[in-house]
Amino acid sequence: MGDPVSAPASAGERGEARRQEGRLFMHASLPRSPDAHLVETEAGGHVFLPDGSRLFDAAERLYQRFATALDGGDVGALLDQLGVRGAPAIDDVPLTAPPVHALSLAIAQKCNLGCTYCYAQQGEFGGAAQNMTRQAAEQAVDLLVNGAAPGARLNLAFLGGEPLANRALLQETTRRARTLADQRGVTLGFSITTNGTLLTEEDAAFFETFGFAVTVSLDGPREVHDRLRPFKSGQGSFDRIMRNVAPLLARQRRMQVTARVTVTPQNLALRATLDQLVDAGFHSVGFSPLLRSPGGDAELARHDLELMLGEMIDCGREFERRTRAGEPYPFANMLNALREIERGTHRPYPCGAGAGYLGVSADGALAACHRFVGDPEGAMGSLQQGIDGDRRATWLRERHVHRQEPCQGCWARYLCGGGCHHEVIARGRPACDYIRGWLHYCLGAYLRLSATAAAPAKMSVGGAPATASRDEAPLG
Ligand code: SF4
Ligand code: SF4
């Protein structure tokens, strides 16, 4: 599966070839055992053991023994024979009341765009448009900073709606939080997710001063973006955003400016989008599949996910090519996946939601994360009353990957963590084949790049920030 798709004659044929390749990777990555998965590269066979996320080269005979065991034999017995099975790296015990290290503030629950797929329902989360009060913002900062142990590393995120619709409070809260963090001896990072339409030169200076991770939502080339993310008037927003973001791209040193593309059936030509945004100077560019929207608009279906996987692999191959050539290519999904594989990440949850990360609504309600604002499913108490310990304990118990089906039987469970809670609770798990297919490709890419001299250093070329997405599912 290492050969790139050859360039077919027409765009339709090219799309069909990508979809076909996505299907092949989905098939090759189907779970045959929860305890092992096989990967082949040009260099030979490799075995991935989910327990501890360990990746081994396997000589041909050993690879064949695994293949036989996966074809109805006893994988557990083989692991015992090889002496690679000990106490599981992850047990069934849920996290208990971890310290909060990240908060996102819905500082403005209103928006000037009318994106039909918006989880926040045009920024208002199904309620009335409102700004966060100063009191709520102060209480949120107190919860984050005053509750932290000295030396802790914290993150304060501003989201909406469109957070710059409440710029004065955003700036005031940032300054206050920095002062408190300095007094307390904790490290505090800032991030913002913005639609980019209200950005100014002054914002660029402010974000640079405070070292913000700035994520700008952009959904592709102009025509596609304007269809998906118009102003409420129906007018396109692409040109305005690119004009507004230019001073940020020019200034970014401490600040890092990332483009995040929400992938729908209408903007599946990922490589062209990636190249355009990389060329525009974004620090990194990442793709998120749209799996759930309030009215079901623009959600990806099975055949869309097949094409998306083929497109992601195409982008990944370009990343491999550029990395080998020593050129930066800041494709965030790839960089994140390679880092997780390199670290041997094994996690019992997909993200920090409801654990070390909470969302705060404009009126001070606490939620499992920014997407659960206004959703009783993820309610976690309030700034006034404090974190609801019972709800949080129940959440952490029930959301543990060992309690999820079909995750218990999936080789990818400790890299994936069980999928975004918000999507899973609303829509189940329609994207598992996509997730596994992407991971299967990334494991192969990791092995190929590791075999290249100096590859680990080059993997971090472009330095996609963990900050903007630290509490997001890393691999979806
Ligand atoms: S959500 Fe993730 S861990 Fe669960 S079955 Fe799907 S791919 Fe596997
Ligand atoms: S992955 Fe999903 S549940 Fe987790 S923080 Fe992101 S939106 Fe929330």
XYZ file of C-alpha atoms and ligand atoms in Angstrom:
492
model
C 0.000 0.000 0.000
C 2.980 2.262 -0.361
C 2.462 3.373 -3.952
C 0.920 6.763 -4.591
C -2.144 6.863 -6.763
C -1.011 7.650 -10.300
C -2.426 10.847 -11.760
C -5.615 9.965 -13.670
C -6.979 12.065 -16.517
C -9.939 13.895 -14.980
C -10.851 15.334 -11.595
C -13.678 12.795 -11.334
C -11.329 9.892 -11.986
C -8.824 11.338 -9.584
C -11.495 11.587 -6.876
C -12.597 8.031 -7.528
C -9.005 6.811 -7.259
C -8.597 8.611 -3.929
C -11.862 7.154 -2.663
C -10.721 3.712 -3.724
C -7.482 4.164 -1.835
C -9.382 5.323 1.243
C -11.449 2.139 1.028
C -8.293 0.019 0.794
C -6.823 1.579 3.914
C -10.117 1.183 5.747
C -10.136 -2.477 4.836
C -6.485 -3.038 5.797
C -7.061 -1.480 9.199
C -10.212 -3.354 10.235
C -9.800 -4.687 13.778
C -8.991 -8.378 13.892
C -7.895 -8.429 17.525
C -7.907 -5.877 20.341
C -4.351 -6.964 21.197
C -2.346 -6.544 17.994
C -2.372 -4.928 14.574
C -0.068 -5.497 11.613
C 1.513 -2.861 9.410
C 3.581 -3.496 6.298
C 6.036 -1.084 4.775
C 8.673 -1.321 2.083
C 11.087 -2.351 4.859
C 9.013 -5.377 5.919
C 6.462 -6.293 8.568
C 5.736 -4.494 11.837
C 3.520 -5.240 14.817
C 1.610 -2.621 16.772
C 0.615 -3.614 20.302
C -2.156 -1.340 21.635
C -1.237 -2.021 25.251
C 1.284 0.749 25.795
C 1.099 1.698 22.077
C 4.282 -0.201 21.208
C 5.503 -0.616 17.647
C 7.962 -3.366 16.682
C 9.752 -4.481 13.549
C 8.969 -8.151 12.962
C 11.131 -10.571 11.012
C 9.173 -12.516 8.399
C 8.633 -15.630 10.504
C 7.356 -13.674 13.492
C 5.142 -11.550 11.253
C 3.619 -14.738 9.847
C 2.954 -16.054 13.355
C 1.057 -12.860 14.135
C -0.812 -13.083 10.837
C -1.871 -16.641 11.664
C -2.886 -15.710 15.197
C -4.953 -12.801 13.846
C -6.640 -15.183 11.407
C -8.462 -17.006 14.160
C -5.549 -18.183 16.302
C -4.736 -17.079 19.843
C -3.066 -13.649 19.884
C -2.937 -13.600 23.680
C -1.060 -16.908 23.801
C 1.446 -15.619 21.249
C 2.028 -12.447 23.275
C 2.556 -14.588 26.393
C 5.039 -16.811 24.554
C 6.938 -13.735 23.442
C 6.882 -12.307 26.959
C 5.437 -8.966 25.863
C 2.271 -9.069 27.942
C 2.364 -7.761 31.499
C 0.032 -5.700 33.649
C -2.092 -3.579 31.282
C -0.842 -0.036 30.816
C -4.426 1.200 31.203
C -6.768 -0.293 33.766
C -10.515 0.182 34.294
C -10.139 2.793 37.012
C -11.559 6.167 35.909
C -9.815 9.437 36.627
C -10.977 11.026 39.846
C -11.372 14.802 40.016
C -8.209 15.766 38.120
C -7.062 19.377 38.550
C -8.471 21.733 35.914
C -5.615 22.866 33.669
C -7.597 24.344 30.782
C -10.779 26.368 30.447
C -12.487 27.686 27.363
C -14.668 30.742 27.764
C -17.669 31.290 25.463
C -16.908 34.956 25.878
C -19.411 35.968 23.187
C -22.328 33.681 22.466
C -23.096 35.417 19.216
C -21.631 35.468 15.744
C -21.735 37.505 12.549
C -21.476 34.445 10.292
C -24.241 32.032 9.390
C -22.438 28.700 8.925
C -25.201 26.157 8.547
C -23.277 23.310 10.205
C -22.201 25.298 13.306
C -22.403 23.214 16.507
C -23.100 26.467 18.354
C -26.112 27.210 16.142
C -24.748 30.461 14.680
C -22.972 31.147 17.952
C -25.948 31.316 20.250
C -26.061 27.675 21.396
C -29.830 27.601 20.898
C -30.438 30.558 23.274
C -30.333 34.344 23.083
C -27.232 36.166 21.833
C -25.204 37.337 24.823
C -21.780 38.414 25.993
C -20.072 36.894 29.005
C -20.211 39.157 32.035
C -17.055 40.535 33.633
C -17.951 38.727 36.834
C -18.162 35.348 35.085
C -14.832 35.919 33.315
C -13.160 36.835 36.623
C -14.583 33.809 38.388
C -13.437 31.558 35.563
C -9.878 32.867 35.760
C -9.926 32.437 39.521
C -11.083 28.835 39.141
C -8.276 28.107 36.684
C -5.384 29.971 38.247
C -6.125 29.961 41.968
C -6.874 26.254 41.906
C -3.543 25.373 40.264
C -0.470 24.070 42.009
C 2.640 26.234 41.657
C 4.532 25.214 38.521
C 1.372 24.009 36.753
C 0.951 24.592 33.005
C -2.445 26.051 32.192
C -4.354 27.169 29.125
C -7.111 29.743 28.800
C -9.052 29.558 25.533
C -11.485 32.090 24.106
C -14.253 30.757 21.912
C -17.748 31.728 20.938
C -19.706 32.304 18.875
C -17.139 34.780 17.697
C -14.954 35.755 20.667
C -13.818 39.033 19.112
C -17.423 40.237 19.328
C -16.512 40.828 22.996
C -12.972 42.117 22.477
C -12.792 44.452 25.471
C -13.550 41.695 27.967
C -11.246 39.273 26.160
C -8.339 41.692 26.541
C -9.141 42.584 30.111
C -9.445 38.907 31.071
C -6.163 38.049 29.367
C -4.270 40.782 31.229
C -5.780 39.855 34.557
C -5.122 36.157 34.046
C -1.482 36.803 33.141
C -0.965 38.941 36.253
C -2.539 36.329 38.510
C -0.589 33.504 36.876
C 2.694 35.379 37.334
C 1.869 36.052 40.972
C 1.092 32.418 41.536
C 4.088 31.036 39.632
C 2.142 29.078 37.040
C 2.653 28.989 33.278
C -0.405 30.203 31.397
C -0.904 29.923 27.639
C -3.704 31.616 25.702
C -5.616 30.482 22.672
C -8.470 31.784 20.576
C -10.606 30.237 17.876
C -11.961 32.950 15.601
C -13.825 33.209 12.315
C -11.289 35.886 11.334
C -13.795 38.472 10.118
C -13.242 40.926 12.992
C -9.450 40.634 13.325
C -7.521 43.918 13.296
C -3.881 45.053 13.315
C -4.293 45.840 17.019
C -5.429 42.263 17.646
C -2.283 41.044 15.927
C -0.149 43.114 18.296
C -2.127 41.981 21.332
C -1.968 38.281 20.434
C 1.746 38.518 19.719
C 2.381 40.200 23.073
C 0.580 37.434 24.941
C 1.804 34.573 22.732
C -1.650 33.412 21.645
C -2.282 30.247 19.665
C -4.737 31.674 17.145
C -6.931 29.275 15.215
C -8.774 30.713 12.223
C -11.636 28.723 10.710
C -11.266 28.530 6.943
C -13.020 25.943 4.835
C -11.086 25.957 1.614
C -10.683 27.972 -1.542
C -12.822 31.112 -1.797
C -15.914 29.749 -3.574
C -16.260 26.757 -1.266
C -15.509 28.726 1.882
C -18.023 31.426 0.940
C -20.719 28.806 0.458
C -20.017 27.156 3.806
C -19.166 30.181 5.936
C -21.102 33.223 4.658
C -21.993 36.320 6.660
C -25.526 36.236 7.992
C -26.397 38.511 5.050
C -25.310 35.718 2.683
C -22.210 37.606 1.498
C -18.950 35.645 1.291
C -16.355 36.041 4.060
C -13.172 34.588 2.520
C -11.586 37.765 1.151
C -12.237 39.693 4.345
C -10.658 36.953 6.475
C -7.552 36.642 4.319
C -7.112 40.416 4.395
C -7.580 40.522 8.167
C -5.294 37.617 8.918
C -2.356 39.004 6.904
C -0.944 41.150 9.758
C -1.097 38.163 12.096
C 0.733 35.938 9.633
C 3.363 38.625 9.177
C 3.846 39.158 12.903
C 3.717 35.640 14.303
C 6.714 34.858 16.470
C 5.395 34.105 19.936
C 1.921 33.901 18.429
C 1.132 30.914 16.211
C -1.624 31.164 13.625
C -3.280 27.941 12.569
C -5.968 27.387 9.945
C -8.604 24.844 10.834
C -10.685 23.406 8.032
C -13.993 21.758 8.866
C -14.412 19.084 6.226
C -17.881 18.600 4.741
C -19.017 16.858 1.540
C -18.497 20.198 -0.242
C -14.800 20.761 0.437
C -13.140 17.392 0.118
C -10.302 18.525 -2.178
C -7.965 18.672 0.798
C -4.593 18.829 -0.882
C -5.400 22.018 -2.805
C -6.714 23.625 0.391
C -3.694 22.531 2.406
C -1.248 23.864 -0.157
C -3.089 27.166 -0.488
C -3.139 27.761 3.274
C 0.452 26.613 3.802
C 1.546 28.977 1.020
C -0.417 31.784 2.680
C 1.909 31.449 5.689
C -0.153 29.692 8.354
C 1.942 28.136 11.071
C -0.037 24.939 10.604
C -3.155 23.692 8.840
C -5.453 20.989 10.166
C -8.601 19.217 9.010
C -11.572 18.155 11.158
C -14.271 15.948 9.672
C -17.787 17.224 10.286
C -19.542 14.285 11.905
C -22.303 16.101 13.693
C -24.224 19.315 13.066
C -27.399 20.481 14.786
C -29.690 19.880 11.791
C -27.606 17.126 10.210
C -26.445 19.602 7.513
C -23.136 18.855 5.811
C -22.342 15.793 7.918
C -19.976 13.374 6.219
C -21.457 10.057 5.101
C -19.545 6.817 4.625
C -18.575 7.470 0.991
C -17.403 11.000 1.924
C -15.186 9.577 4.658
C -13.648 7.156 2.169
C -12.740 10.075 -0.064
C -11.555 12.159 2.875
C -9.228 9.351 3.950
C -7.801 9.098 0.423
C -7.260 12.868 0.400
C -5.637 12.846 3.852
C -3.258 10.117 2.691
C -2.431 12.193 -0.377
C -1.566 15.117 1.932
C 0.389 12.731 4.158
C 2.467 11.490 1.234
C 3.332 15.045 0.345
C 4.346 15.560 3.980
C 6.603 12.503 3.767
C 8.128 13.719 0.517
C 8.808 17.219 1.855
C 10.144 15.920 5.157
C 12.640 13.736 3.361
C 13.666 16.754 1.304
C 14.127 18.792 4.498
C 11.277 21.183 3.656
C 8.639 22.295 6.154
C 5.081 21.216 5.423
C 2.969 22.022 8.484
C 0.147 19.534 8.040
C -1.159 19.500 11.607
C -3.020 16.173 11.556
C 0.105 14.386 10.424
C 2.423 16.134 12.865
C 0.064 15.423 15.744
C -0.342 11.753 14.831
C 3.413 11.249 14.422
C 4.067 12.883 17.766
C 1.526 10.664 19.493
C 3.010 7.547 17.898
C 6.529 8.688 18.774
C 5.488 9.236 22.395
C 3.682 5.909 22.568
C 0.590 7.734 23.725
C -1.982 5.477 25.326
C -5.013 7.199 26.713
C -8.271 6.085 28.313
C -10.146 9.161 26.981
C -10.043 10.967 23.634
C -9.430 14.403 25.141
C -9.478 16.310 28.406
C -13.215 17.111 28.288
C -14.822 16.797 31.709
C -11.408 15.987 33.187
C -8.656 18.614 33.102
C -10.601 20.712 30.600
C -13.970 22.434 31.000
C -16.034 24.897 28.984
C -17.678 27.971 30.500
C -20.841 29.511 29.045
C -21.446 33.259 28.891
C -23.614 33.050 32.001
C -21.116 31.016 33.997
C -22.365 27.442 33.563
C -19.625 24.812 33.410
C -19.682 22.191 30.669
C -17.565 19.181 29.744
C -16.057 21.226 26.905
C -16.757 24.148 24.578
C -19.160 22.094 22.463
C -21.255 21.052 25.442
C -22.067 24.651 26.383
C -25.851 24.813 26.824
C -26.167 21.033 26.496
C -27.496 19.287 29.636
C -25.665 16.131 28.539
C -22.328 17.713 29.431
C -23.361 19.975 32.337
C -20.664 20.138 35.030
C -21.944 22.689 37.558
C -21.397 26.416 37.530
C -18.859 29.062 38.469
C -21.141 30.164 41.283
C -21.750 26.688 42.750
C -18.472 25.086 41.737
C -17.766 21.950 39.712
C -20.455 19.304 40.151
C -18.279 16.491 41.502
C -20.931 13.786 41.119
C -21.642 14.580 37.478
C -17.949 14.752 36.742
C -17.276 11.401 38.438
C -20.144 9.787 36.504
C -18.861 11.281 33.254
C -15.322 10.048 33.813
C -16.571 6.582 34.752
C -18.945 6.232 31.818
C -16.725 7.851 29.187
C -13.679 5.629 29.904
C -12.721 3.853 26.678
C -13.092 0.467 28.377
C -16.812 1.223 28.753
C -17.275 2.052 25.073
C -18.527 -0.273 22.355
C -17.093 -1.296 19.977
C -13.881 0.296 21.281
C -13.062 -2.619 23.564
C -12.356 -4.761 20.523
C -10.463 -2.109 18.571
C -6.676 -2.071 18.188
C -6.703 1.748 17.899
C -8.465 2.379 21.221
C -5.568 3.862 23.191
C -4.469 6.175 20.383
C -8.042 7.224 19.602
C -9.482 7.184 23.106
C -12.991 6.369 21.871
C -13.823 9.395 19.683
C -15.077 12.889 20.455
C -17.699 12.568 23.225
C -19.863 15.254 21.677
C -20.078 13.462 18.353
C -20.365 9.994 19.852
C -23.188 10.909 22.240
C -25.188 12.514 19.416
C -24.371 10.300 16.467
C -22.556 7.178 17.596
C -19.344 6.157 15.881
C -19.761 6.455 12.107
C -16.097 7.305 11.488
C -14.190 4.402 13.067
C -13.012 3.000 9.735
C -11.768 6.466 8.811
C -9.949 6.894 12.147
C -8.308 3.478 11.942
C -7.424 3.908 8.266
C -5.712 7.212 9.013
C -3.828 5.745 11.973
C -2.798 2.744 9.900
C -1.372 5.083 7.278
C 0.358 7.220 9.953
C 1.970 4.162 11.573
C 3.437 3.263 8.178
C 4.556 6.844 7.575
C 6.175 6.944 11.009
C 8.090 3.762 10.237
C 9.174 5.066 6.827
C 10.321 8.412 8.238
C 12.044 6.792 11.201
C 14.078 4.736 8.755
C 15.338 8.012 7.243
C 18.371 9.574 8.874
C 17.458 12.666 10.956
C 13.731 12.029 10.460
C 12.657 12.612 14.085
C 13.989 16.164 14.021
C 12.322 16.815 10.711
C 9.014 15.526 11.949
C 8.686 18.604 14.048
C 9.550 20.967 11.231
C 6.736 23.453 11.083
C 6.111 22.837 14.771
C 2.321 22.501 14.675
C 1.180 23.802 18.027
C -0.257 21.409 20.541
C -1.740 24.459 22.212
C -4.616 25.153 19.850
C -5.837 21.623 19.909
C -4.536 20.286 23.192
C -7.951 19.276 24.384
C -9.238 18.092 21.085
C -9.174 14.495 20.028
C -5.656 14.333 18.588
C -6.200 12.001 15.706
C -9.641 12.576 14.293
S -14.062 5.246 18.417
Fe -11.851 4.908 18.125
S -11.337 3.304 19.628
Fe -13.572 3.278 19.397
S -13.941 1.694 17.850
Fe -13.835 3.692 16.812
S -11.688 3.894 16.132
Fe -11.760 2.285 17.688
S -12.834 16.077 21.222
Fe -15.026 16.487 21.377
S -15.526 16.147 23.538
Fe -13.305 16.391 23.378
S -12.892 18.565 23.747
Fe -13.065 18.301 21.528
S -15.225 18.706 21.063
Fe -15.095 18.338 23.280
